[in-house]
Amino acid sequence: MTKTTNLNETVLTAFQKRVNTLTADREEWQTTVYATANESLYELLGAIYTLYLEAKDGSDVDADKYDWLLSEVQSRKIPTAKTPTFIQLATKLVFFDGNADSRRVNTYARVLSCAAQEGVGTGNAIASYISDRGGIEEIRAALAKNTKTPKQRAVEGRRIADAANNIVEIACDEIAQYATDATGQYVVLVGKLNARGNVEVKHVVFEDEVSKERIAGKTVVSGALSNLYTTKAKAAKKTAKREAEEATADKQSSAFNKRVRDEKHEVEKQAA
């Protein structure tokens, strides 16, 4: 066994260990209080991106790294493209588990691929790269054709809410005390549905800060307005599809009835 072969095996073994360590880090991130922390997620993505950059140095072992990733992904039956990239394989392997959201993992891979195309130079720069572009969902939406970004959906949701009729009007002292400073703001009521079908309101999230004790909830409110737009858009799309299907059915029915009338007329004509 040559010195070069020994070196390649050492590098590959170290690479495999790093991937397994990242997978363990992802499991900890996903199952602890950091599960919703963007900072920890961005660090994981940055570490994957570093592996990708290191695999671009052109050494013989880089092909072995790719082959090992592909073998691991295939052995675990992780869905992937027919000819996956290094970034796709590494991201899917690190984030794979029995409850993995494949769409979400694919989004992570697309974000890192976009960073590579735009020449992001280090893994440490991934966090700022994502943050500067408004987050992962903003990047995903920007990459998808005819897809509104979360911010755009929130703007549309606000417009819909402004024009909508009230479902119900709620009055309580805890909200009323901020009326002067918060009039016109959108708020999110955190409530729990009880067995009677009523909502027990537990907390109020104001869009902007109304006191030192109340933390501004711009992101929460924006998410709710985005949800409003998406819900309305989905319902409108479903209605449009049904109307199109009904129109097609009516057109086909009219054509059939015309053909029957024409055939009947022809029969009567021949009989005469």
PDB file of C-alpha atoms in Angstrom:
ATOM      1  CA  MET A   1       0.000   0.000   0.000  1.00  0.00           C
ATOM      2  CA  THR A   2       1.488   3.334  -1.094  1.00  0.00           C
ATOM      3  CA  LYS A   3       1.953   6.439   1.019  1.00  0.00           C
ATOM      4  CA  THR A   4      -0.605   8.265  -1.174  1.00  0.00           C
ATOM      5  CA  THR A   5      -3.216   5.544  -0.587  1.00  0.00           C
ATOM      6  CA  ASN A   6      -2.655   5.716   3.157  1.00  0.00           C
ATOM      7  CA  LEU A   7      -3.081   9.485   3.082  1.00  0.00           C
ATOM      8  CA  ASN A   8      -6.281   9.225   1.066  1.00  0.00           C
ATOM      9  CA  GLU A   9      -7.743   6.712   3.504  1.00  0.00           C
ATOM     10  CA  THR A  10      -6.851   8.957   6.435  1.00  0.00           C
ATOM     11  CA  VAL A  11      -8.478  11.982   4.812  1.00  0.00           C
ATOM     12  CA  LEU A  12     -11.590   9.987   3.893  1.00  0.00           C
ATOM     13  CA  THR A  13     -11.903   8.586   7.412  1.00  0.00           C
ATOM     14  CA  ALA A  14     -11.632  12.092   8.862  1.00  0.00           C
ATOM     15  CA  PHE A  15     -14.289  13.298   6.410  1.00  0.00           C
ATOM     16  CA  GLN A  16     -16.654  10.474   7.388  1.00  0.00           C
ATOM     17  CA  LYS A  17     -16.157  11.321  11.058  1.00  0.00           C
ATOM     18  CA  ARG A  18     -16.974  14.990  10.425  1.00  0.00           C
ATOM     19  CA  VAL A  19     -20.169  14.100   8.574  1.00  0.00           C
ATOM     20  CA  ASN A  20     -21.255  11.793  11.401  1.00  0.00           C
ATOM     21  CA  THR A  21     -20.479  14.533  13.926  1.00  0.00           C
ATOM     22  CA  LEU A  22     -22.595  17.002  11.965  1.00  0.00           C
ATOM     23  CA  THR A  23     -25.440  14.487  11.937  1.00  0.00           C
ATOM     24  CA  ALA A  24     -25.200  14.183  15.718  1.00  0.00           C
ATOM     25  CA  ASP A  25     -25.171  17.989  16.008  1.00  0.00           C
ATOM     26  CA  ARG A  26     -28.297  18.143  13.846  1.00  0.00           C
ATOM     27  CA  GLU A  27     -30.054  15.599  16.081  1.00  0.00           C
ATOM     28  CA  GLU A  28     -29.214  17.695  19.155  1.00  0.00           C
ATOM     29  CA  TRP A  29     -30.387  20.875  17.431  1.00  0.00           C
ATOM     30  CA  GLN A  30     -33.636  19.204  16.403  1.00  0.00           C
ATOM     31  CA  THR A  31     -34.491  17.741  19.797  1.00  0.00           C
ATOM     32  CA  THR A  32     -33.496  20.531  22.216  1.00  0.00           C
ATOM     33  CA  VAL A  33     -34.452  24.103  22.944  1.00  0.00           C
ATOM     34  CA  TYR A  34     -32.417  25.109  19.908  1.00  0.00           C
ATOM     35  CA  ALA A  35     -34.865  23.392  17.562  1.00  0.00           C
ATOM     36  CA  THR A  36     -36.226  26.743  16.386  1.00  0.00           C
ATOM     37  CA  ALA A  37     -32.979  28.698  16.580  1.00  0.00           C
ATOM     38  CA  ASN A  38     -31.905  29.968  13.178  1.00  0.00           C
ATOM     39  CA  GLU A  39     -28.396  30.645  14.440  1.00  0.00           C
ATOM     40  CA  SER A  40     -27.740  26.970  15.197  1.00  0.00           C
ATOM     41  CA  LEU A  41     -29.276  25.892  11.899  1.00  0.00           C
ATOM     42  CA  TYR A  42     -27.128  28.334   9.942  1.00  0.00           C
ATOM     43  CA  GLU A  43     -24.018  27.024  11.708  1.00  0.00           C
ATOM     44  CA  LEU A  44     -24.892  23.485  10.590  1.00  0.00           C
ATOM     45  CA  LEU A  45     -25.414  24.627   7.021  1.00  0.00           C
ATOM     46  CA  GLY A  46     -22.139  26.551   7.165  1.00  0.00           C
ATOM     47  CA  ALA A  47     -20.312  23.403   8.286  1.00  0.00           C
ATOM     48  CA  ILE A  48     -21.779  21.438   5.369  1.00  0.00           C
ATOM     49  CA  TYR A  49     -20.723  24.210   3.010  1.00  0.00           C
ATOM     50  CA  THR A  50     -17.181  24.012   4.418  1.00  0.00           C
ATOM     51  CA  LEU A  51     -17.091  20.295   3.578  1.00  0.00           C
ATOM     52  CA  TYR A  52     -18.170  21.167   0.054  1.00  0.00           C
ATOM     53  CA  LEU A  53     -15.454  23.810  -0.342  1.00  0.00           C
ATOM     54  CA  GLU A  54     -12.793  21.432   0.940  1.00  0.00           C
ATOM     55  CA  ALA A  55     -13.926  18.814  -1.567  1.00  0.00           C
ATOM     56  CA  LYS A  56     -13.194  21.201  -4.446  1.00  0.00           C
ATOM     57  CA  ASP A  57      -9.416  21.046  -4.101  1.00  0.00           C
ATOM     58  CA  GLY A  58      -9.145  18.443  -6.854  1.00  0.00           C
ATOM     59  CA  SER A  59      -7.403  15.692  -4.898  1.00  0.00           C
ATOM     60  CA  ASP A  60      -8.094  12.038  -5.642  1.00  0.00           C
ATOM     61  CA  VAL A  61      -9.814  11.523  -2.302  1.00  0.00           C
ATOM     62  CA  ASP A  62     -12.590  13.969  -3.210  1.00  0.00           C
ATOM     63  CA  ALA A  63     -14.088  11.394  -5.554  1.00  0.00           C
ATOM     64  CA  ASP A  64     -13.972   8.927  -2.664  1.00  0.00           C
ATOM     65  CA  LYS A  65     -15.844  11.426  -0.477  1.00  0.00           C
ATOM     66  CA  TYR A  66     -18.592  11.749  -3.080  1.00  0.00           C
ATOM     67  CA  ASP A  67     -18.798   7.973  -3.562  1.00  0.00           C
ATOM     68  CA  TRP A  68     -19.058   7.442   0.198  1.00  0.00           C
ATOM     69  CA  LEU A  69     -21.832  10.043   0.522  1.00  0.00           C
ATOM     70  CA  LEU A  70     -23.729   8.481  -2.379  1.00  0.00           C
ATOM     71  CA  SER A  71     -23.328   4.998  -0.894  1.00  0.00           C
ATOM     72  CA  GLU A  72     -24.618   6.172   2.509  1.00  0.00           C
ATOM     73  CA  VAL A  73     -27.613   7.963   0.976  1.00  0.00           C
ATOM     74  CA  GLN A  74     -28.525   4.951  -1.151  1.00  0.00           C
ATOM     75  CA  SER A  75     -28.094   2.446   1.698  1.00  0.00           C
ATOM     76  CA  ARG A  76     -30.468   4.490   3.865  1.00  0.00           C
ATOM     77  CA  LYS A  77     -32.927   4.814   0.967  1.00  0.00           C
ATOM     78  CA  ILE A  78     -32.884   8.610   1.144  1.00  0.00           C
ATOM     79  CA  PRO A  79     -34.677  10.035  -1.934  1.00  0.00           C
ATOM     80  CA  THR A  80     -32.379  12.103  -4.111  1.00  0.00           C
ATOM     81  CA  ALA A  81     -31.850  13.266  -7.682  1.00  0.00           C
ATOM     82  CA  LYS A  82     -30.652  10.842 -10.349  1.00  0.00           C
ATOM     83  CA  THR A  83     -27.246  12.511 -10.422  1.00  0.00           C
ATOM     84  CA  PRO A  84     -27.052  14.383  -7.083  1.00  0.00           C
ATOM     85  CA  THR A  85     -24.426  17.012  -6.348  1.00  0.00           C
ATOM     86  CA  PHE A  86     -22.010  16.865  -3.428  1.00  0.00           C
ATOM     87  CA  ILE A  87     -24.038  19.526  -1.604  1.00  0.00           C
ATOM     88  CA  GLN A  88     -27.295  17.611  -2.097  1.00  0.00           C
ATOM     89  CA  LEU A  89     -25.807  14.371  -0.790  1.00  0.00           C
ATOM     90  CA  ALA A  90     -24.123  15.932   2.235  1.00  0.00           C
ATOM     91  CA  THR A  91     -27.201  17.951   3.200  1.00  0.00           C
ATOM     92  CA  LYS A  92     -29.586  15.020   2.846  1.00  0.00           C
ATOM     93  CA  LEU A  93     -27.315  12.720   4.828  1.00  0.00           C
ATOM     94  CA  VAL A  94     -26.794  15.153   7.708  1.00  0.00           C
ATOM     95  CA  PHE A  95     -30.476  16.072   8.002  1.00  0.00           C
ATOM     96  CA  PHE A  96     -31.944  12.656   7.334  1.00  0.00           C
ATOM     97  CA  ASP A  97     -34.042  10.916   9.976  1.00  0.00           C
ATOM     98  CA  GLY A  98     -37.317   9.029  10.035  1.00  0.00           C
ATOM     99  CA  ASN A  99     -39.355  12.225  10.396  1.00  0.00           C
ATOM    100  CA  ALA A 100     -37.369  14.354   7.977  1.00  0.00           C
ATOM    101  CA  ASP A 101     -39.283  16.905   5.924  1.00  0.00           C
ATOM    102  CA  SER A 102     -37.765  16.182   2.506  1.00  0.00           C
ATOM    103  CA  ARG A 103     -39.031  19.475   1.077  1.00  0.00           C
ATOM    104  CA  ARG A 104     -37.309  21.393   3.858  1.00  0.00           C
ATOM    105  CA  VAL A 105     -34.047  19.488   3.413  1.00  0.00           C
ATOM    106  CA  ASN A 106     -34.176  20.081  -0.337  1.00  0.00           C
ATOM    107  CA  THR A 107     -34.561  23.782   0.410  1.00  0.00           C
ATOM    108  CA  TYR A 108     -31.417  23.731   2.565  1.00  0.00           C
ATOM    109  CA  ALA A 109     -29.499  22.120  -0.305  1.00  0.00           C
ATOM    110  CA  ARG A 110     -30.828  24.685  -2.786  1.00  0.00           C
ATOM    111  CA  VAL A 111     -29.762  27.547  -0.519  1.00  0.00           C
ATOM    112  CA  LEU A 112     -26.221  26.154  -0.264  1.00  0.00           C
ATOM    113  CA  SER A 113     -26.102  25.534  -4.014  1.00  0.00           C
ATOM    114  CA  CYS A 114     -27.178  29.136  -4.575  1.00  0.00           C
ATOM    115  CA  ALA A 115     -24.414  30.295  -2.230  1.00  0.00           C
ATOM    116  CA  ALA A 116     -21.905  28.267  -4.244  1.00  0.00           C
ATOM    117  CA  GLN A 117     -23.124  29.772  -7.513  1.00  0.00           C
ATOM    118  CA  GLU A 118     -22.801  33.266  -6.055  1.00  0.00           C
ATOM    119  CA  GLY A 119     -19.252  32.550  -4.895  1.00  0.00           C
ATOM    120  CA  VAL A 120     -19.637  32.588  -1.103  1.00  0.00           C
ATOM    121  CA  GLY A 121     -16.066  31.962  -0.011  1.00  0.00           C
ATOM    122  CA  THR A 122     -16.312  30.323   3.422  1.00  0.00           C
ATOM    123  CA  GLY A 123     -18.688  28.276   5.534  1.00  0.00           C
ATOM    124  CA  ASN A 124     -18.530  30.955   8.214  1.00  0.00           C
ATOM    125  CA  ALA A 125     -20.118  33.387   5.745  1.00  0.00           C
ATOM    126  CA  ILE A 126     -23.235  31.262   5.217  1.00  0.00           C
ATOM    127  CA  ALA A 127     -25.099  32.648   8.243  1.00  0.00           C
ATOM    128  CA  SER A 128     -24.744  36.259   7.102  1.00  0.00           C
ATOM    129  CA  TYR A 129     -25.454  35.221   3.496  1.00  0.00           C
ATOM    130  CA  ILE A 130     -28.807  33.734   4.527  1.00  0.00           C
ATOM    131  CA  SER A 131     -29.677  36.528   6.962  1.00  0.00           C
ATOM    132  CA  ASP A 132     -28.849  39.283   4.467  1.00  0.00           C
ATOM    133  CA  ARG A 133     -31.351  37.754   2.039  1.00  0.00           C
ATOM    134  CA  GLY A 134     -34.165  37.578   4.574  1.00  0.00           C
ATOM    135  CA  GLY A 135     -33.830  33.941   5.618  1.00  0.00           C
ATOM    136  CA  ILE A 136     -34.132  30.517   4.053  1.00  0.00           C
ATOM    137  CA  GLU A 137     -37.763  30.874   2.951  1.00  0.00           C
ATOM    138  CA  GLU A 138     -37.037  34.184   1.238  1.00  0.00           C
ATOM    139  CA  ILE A 139     -34.208  32.568  -0.736  1.00  0.00           C
ATOM    140  CA  ARG A 140     -36.340  29.546  -1.607  1.00  0.00           C
ATOM    141  CA  ALA A 141     -39.172  31.729  -2.865  1.00  0.00           C
ATOM    142  CA  ALA A 142     -36.774  33.861  -4.882  1.00  0.00           C
ATOM    143  CA  LEU A 143     -35.449  30.732  -6.588  1.00  0.00           C
ATOM    144  CA  ALA A 144     -38.922  29.406  -7.422  1.00  0.00           C
ATOM    145  CA  LYS A 145     -40.764  30.814 -10.419  1.00  0.00           C
ATOM    146  CA  ASN A 146     -44.060  32.627  -9.780  1.00  0.00           C
ATOM    147  CA  THR A 147     -43.713  32.187  -6.013  1.00  0.00           C
ATOM    148  CA  LYS A 148     -44.247  35.048  -3.603  1.00  0.00           C
ATOM    149  CA  THR A 149     -41.737  35.462  -0.801  1.00  0.00           C
ATOM    150  CA  PRO A 150     -42.986  35.381   2.819  1.00  0.00           C
ATOM    151  CA  LYS A 151     -42.692  39.179   2.964  1.00  0.00           C
ATOM    152  CA  GLN A 152     -44.770  39.548  -0.202  1.00  0.00           C
ATOM    153  CA  ARG A 153     -47.372  37.131   1.157  1.00  0.00           C
ATOM    154  CA  ALA A 154     -47.547  39.125   4.389  1.00  0.00           C
ATOM    155  CA  VAL A 155     -48.129  42.358   2.445  1.00  0.00           C
ATOM    156  CA  GLU A 156     -50.927  40.707   0.471  1.00  0.00           C
ATOM    157  CA  GLY A 157     -52.336  39.202   3.661  1.00  0.00           C
ATOM    158  CA  ARG A 158     -52.459  42.645   5.256  1.00  0.00           C
ATOM    159  CA  ARG A 159     -54.363  43.985   2.254  1.00  0.00           C
ATOM    160  CA  ILE A 160     -56.856  41.105   2.497  1.00  0.00           C
ATOM    161  CA  ALA A 161     -57.266  41.605   6.250  1.00  0.00           C
ATOM    162  CA  ASP A 162     -57.833  45.350   5.841  1.00  0.00           C
ATOM    163  CA  ALA A 163     -60.721  44.660   3.444  1.00  0.00           C
ATOM    164  CA  ALA A 164     -62.203  41.658   5.285  1.00  0.00           C
ATOM    165  CA  ASN A 165     -65.285  41.635   7.516  1.00  0.00           C
ATOM    166  CA  ASN A 166     -64.753  40.962  11.222  1.00  0.00           C
ATOM    167  CA  ILE A 167     -65.203  37.388  12.385  1.00  0.00           C
ATOM    168  CA  VAL A 168     -65.650  38.515  15.979  1.00  0.00           C
ATOM    169  CA  GLU A 169     -64.698  41.502  18.131  1.00  0.00           C
ATOM    170  CA  ILE A 170     -62.941  40.748  21.414  1.00  0.00           C
ATOM    171  CA  ALA A 171     -62.717  43.211  24.295  1.00  0.00           C
ATOM    172  CA  CYS A 172     -60.589  42.843  27.400  1.00  0.00           C
ATOM    173  CA  ASP A 173     -58.723  45.181  29.726  1.00  0.00           C
ATOM    174  CA  GLU A 174     -55.296  43.704  28.916  1.00  0.00           C
ATOM    175  CA  ILE A 175     -55.649  44.704  25.272  1.00  0.00           C
ATOM    176  CA  ALA A 176     -57.580  47.942  25.867  1.00  0.00           C
ATOM    177  CA  GLN A 177     -54.821  49.466  28.002  1.00  0.00           C
ATOM    178  CA  TYR A 178     -52.601  49.663  24.900  1.00  0.00           C
ATOM    179  CA  ALA A 179     -55.259  51.073  22.597  1.00  0.00           C
ATOM    180  CA  THR A 180     -53.663  54.514  22.369  1.00  0.00           C
ATOM    181  CA  ASP A 181     -50.279  53.207  21.217  1.00  0.00           C
ATOM    182  CA  ALA A 182     -51.449  50.151  19.268  1.00  0.00           C
ATOM    183  CA  THR A 183     -54.540  51.323  17.369  1.00  0.00           C
ATOM    184  CA  GLY A 184     -54.260  50.147  13.767  1.00  0.00           C
ATOM    185  CA  GLN A 185     -51.684  47.464  14.569  1.00  0.00           C
ATOM    186  CA  TYR A 186     -52.350  43.846  13.816  1.00  0.00           C
ATOM    187  CA  VAL A 187     -52.065  41.530  16.806  1.00  0.00           C
ATOM    188  CA  VAL A 188     -51.922  37.765  17.199  1.00  0.00           C
ATOM    189  CA  LEU A 189     -54.018  36.200  19.927  1.00  0.00           C
ATOM    190  CA  VAL A 190     -52.489  33.007  21.284  1.00  0.00           C
ATOM    191  CA  GLY A 191     -55.421  30.856  22.272  1.00  0.00           C
ATOM    192  CA  LYS A 192     -56.413  27.287  23.037  1.00  0.00           C
ATOM    193  CA  LEU A 193     -59.556  25.685  21.618  1.00  0.00           C
ATOM    194  CA  ASN A 194     -61.652  24.111  24.371  1.00  0.00           C
ATOM    195  CA  ALA A 195     -64.224  21.307  24.249  1.00  0.00           C
ATOM    196  CA  ARG A 196     -67.070  23.831  23.853  1.00  0.00           C
ATOM    197  CA  GLY A 197     -65.541  25.093  20.624  1.00  0.00           C
ATOM    198  CA  ASN A 198     -64.482  28.385  22.198  1.00  0.00           C
ATOM    199  CA  VAL A 199     -60.993  29.868  22.138  1.00  0.00           C
ATOM    200  CA  GLU A 200     -59.381  30.595  25.489  1.00  0.00           C
ATOM    201  CA  VAL A 201     -57.028  33.536  24.826  1.00  0.00           C
ATOM    202  CA  LYS A 202     -53.780  33.146  26.747  1.00  0.00           C
ATOM    203  CA  HIS A 203     -51.526  35.830  25.310  1.00  0.00           C
ATOM    204  CA  VAL A 204     -51.496  38.796  22.949  1.00  0.00           C
ATOM    205  CA  VAL A 205     -48.648  39.493  20.507  1.00  0.00           C
ATOM    206  CA  PHE A 206     -48.454  43.111  19.339  1.00  0.00           C
ATOM    207  CA  GLU A 207     -46.847  43.932  16.003  1.00  0.00           C
ATOM    208  CA  ASP A 208     -44.813  46.826  17.444  1.00  0.00           C
ATOM    209  CA  GLU A 209     -43.540  47.432  20.935  1.00  0.00           C
ATOM    210  CA  VAL A 210     -46.202  49.003  23.161  1.00  0.00           C
ATOM    211  CA  SER A 211     -44.335  48.826  26.470  1.00  0.00           C
ATOM    212  CA  LYS A 212     -41.061  47.562  27.902  1.00  0.00           C
ATOM    213  CA  GLU A 213     -42.902  44.471  29.137  1.00  0.00           C
ATOM    214  CA  ARG A 214     -44.282  43.673  25.692  1.00  0.00           C
ATOM    215  CA  ILE A 215     -41.846  42.350  23.104  1.00  0.00           C
ATOM    216  CA  ALA A 216     -42.628  43.361  19.526  1.00  0.00           C
ATOM    217  CA  GLY A 217     -43.876  40.459  17.427  1.00  0.00           C
ATOM    218  CA  LYS A 218     -43.367  41.633  13.838  1.00  0.00           C
ATOM    219  CA  THR A 219     -42.307  38.171  12.681  1.00  0.00           C
ATOM    220  CA  VAL A 220     -45.252  36.464  14.375  1.00  0.00           C
ATOM    221  CA  VAL A 221     -47.777  38.922  12.932  1.00  0.00           C
ATOM    222  CA  SER A 222     -46.124  38.765   9.518  1.00  0.00           C
ATOM    223  CA  GLY A 223     -46.369  34.982   9.617  1.00  0.00           C
ATOM    224  CA  ALA A 224     -50.075  35.163  10.484  1.00  0.00           C
ATOM    225  CA  LEU A 225     -50.773  37.601   7.643  1.00  0.00           C
ATOM    226  CA  SER A 226     -48.767  35.409   5.270  1.00  0.00           C
ATOM    227  CA  ASN A 227     -50.890  32.461   6.374  1.00  0.00           C
ATOM    228  CA  LEU A 228     -54.039  34.476   5.629  1.00  0.00           C
ATOM    229  CA  TYR A 229     -52.872  35.207   2.090  1.00  0.00           C
ATOM    230  CA  THR A 230     -51.814  31.591   1.456  1.00  0.00           C
ATOM    231  CA  THR A 231     -55.129  30.248   2.768  1.00  0.00           C
ATOM    232  CA  LYS A 232     -57.147  32.635   0.591  1.00  0.00           C
ATOM    233  CA  ALA A 233     -54.964  31.967  -2.456  1.00  0.00           C
ATOM    234  CA  LYS A 234     -55.315  28.207  -2.021  1.00  0.00           C
ATOM    235  CA  ALA A 235     -59.104  28.494  -1.707  1.00  0.00           C
ATOM    236  CA  ALA A 236     -59.265  30.748  -4.787  1.00  0.00           C
ATOM    237  CA  LYS A 237     -57.139  28.287  -6.765  1.00  0.00           C
ATOM    238  CA  LYS A 238     -59.403  25.424  -5.730  1.00  0.00           C
ATOM    239  CA  THR A 239     -62.503  27.404  -6.744  1.00  0.00           C
ATOM    240  CA  ALA A 240     -60.956  28.340 -10.093  1.00  0.00           C
ATOM    241  CA  LYS A 241     -60.087  24.705 -10.754  1.00  0.00           C
ATOM    242  CA  ARG A 242     -63.635  23.574  -9.930  1.00  0.00           C
ATOM    243  CA  GLU A 243     -65.138  26.275 -12.139  1.00  0.00           C
ATOM    244  CA  ALA A 244     -62.813  25.314 -14.996  1.00  0.00           C
ATOM    245  CA  GLU A 245     -63.775  21.644 -14.628  1.00  0.00           C
ATOM    246  CA  GLU A 246     -67.470  22.574 -14.582  1.00  0.00           C
ATOM    247  CA  ALA A 247     -67.017  24.750 -17.671  1.00  0.00           C
ATOM    248  CA  THR A 248     -65.254  21.891 -19.464  1.00  0.00           C
ATOM    249  CA  ALA A 249     -68.017  19.480 -18.457  1.00  0.00           C
ATOM    250  CA  ASP A 250     -70.705  21.906 -19.685  1.00  0.00           C
ATOM    251  CA  LYS A 251     -68.848  22.341 -22.980  1.00  0.00           C
ATOM    252  CA  GLN A 252     -68.560  18.590 -23.444  1.00  0.00           C
ATOM    253  CA  SER A 253     -72.218  18.129 -22.521  1.00  0.00           C
ATOM    254  CA  SER A 254     -73.280  20.795 -25.030  1.00  0.00           C
ATOM    255  CA  ALA A 255     -71.196  19.177 -27.749  1.00  0.00           C
ATOM    256  CA  PHE A 256     -72.708  15.773 -26.964  1.00  0.00           C
ATOM    257  CA  ASN A 257     -76.263  17.136 -26.995  1.00  0.00           C
ATOM    258  CA  LYS A 258     -75.619  18.878 -30.312  1.00  0.00           C
ATOM    259  CA  ARG A 259     -74.271  15.670 -31.807  1.00  0.00           C
ATOM    260  CA  VAL A 260     -77.350  13.761 -30.624  1.00  0.00           C
ATOM    261  CA  ARG A 261     -79.634  16.428 -32.106  1.00  0.00           C
ATOM    262  CA  ASP A 262     -77.750  16.379 -35.388  1.00  0.00           C
ATOM    263  CA  GLU A 263     -77.901  12.597 -35.574  1.00  0.00           C
ATOM    264  CA  LYS A 264     -81.627  12.620 -34.772  1.00  0.00           C
ATOM    265  CA  HIS A 265     -82.225  15.275 -37.408  1.00  0.00           C
ATOM    266  CA  GLU A 266     -80.296  13.234 -39.987  1.00  0.00           C
ATOM    267  CA  VAL A 267     -82.316  10.104 -39.178  1.00  0.00           C
ATOM    268  CA  GLU A 268     -85.605  12.023 -39.520  1.00  0.00           C
ATOM    269  CA  LYS A 269     -84.371  13.559 -42.771  1.00  0.00           C
ATOM    270  CA  GLN A 270     -83.562  10.137 -44.258  1.00  0.00           C
ATOM    271  CA  ALA A 271     -86.860   8.707 -43.064  1.00  0.00           C
ATOM    272  CA  ALA A 272     -88.760  11.493 -44.821  1.00  0.00           C
TER     273      ALA A 272
END
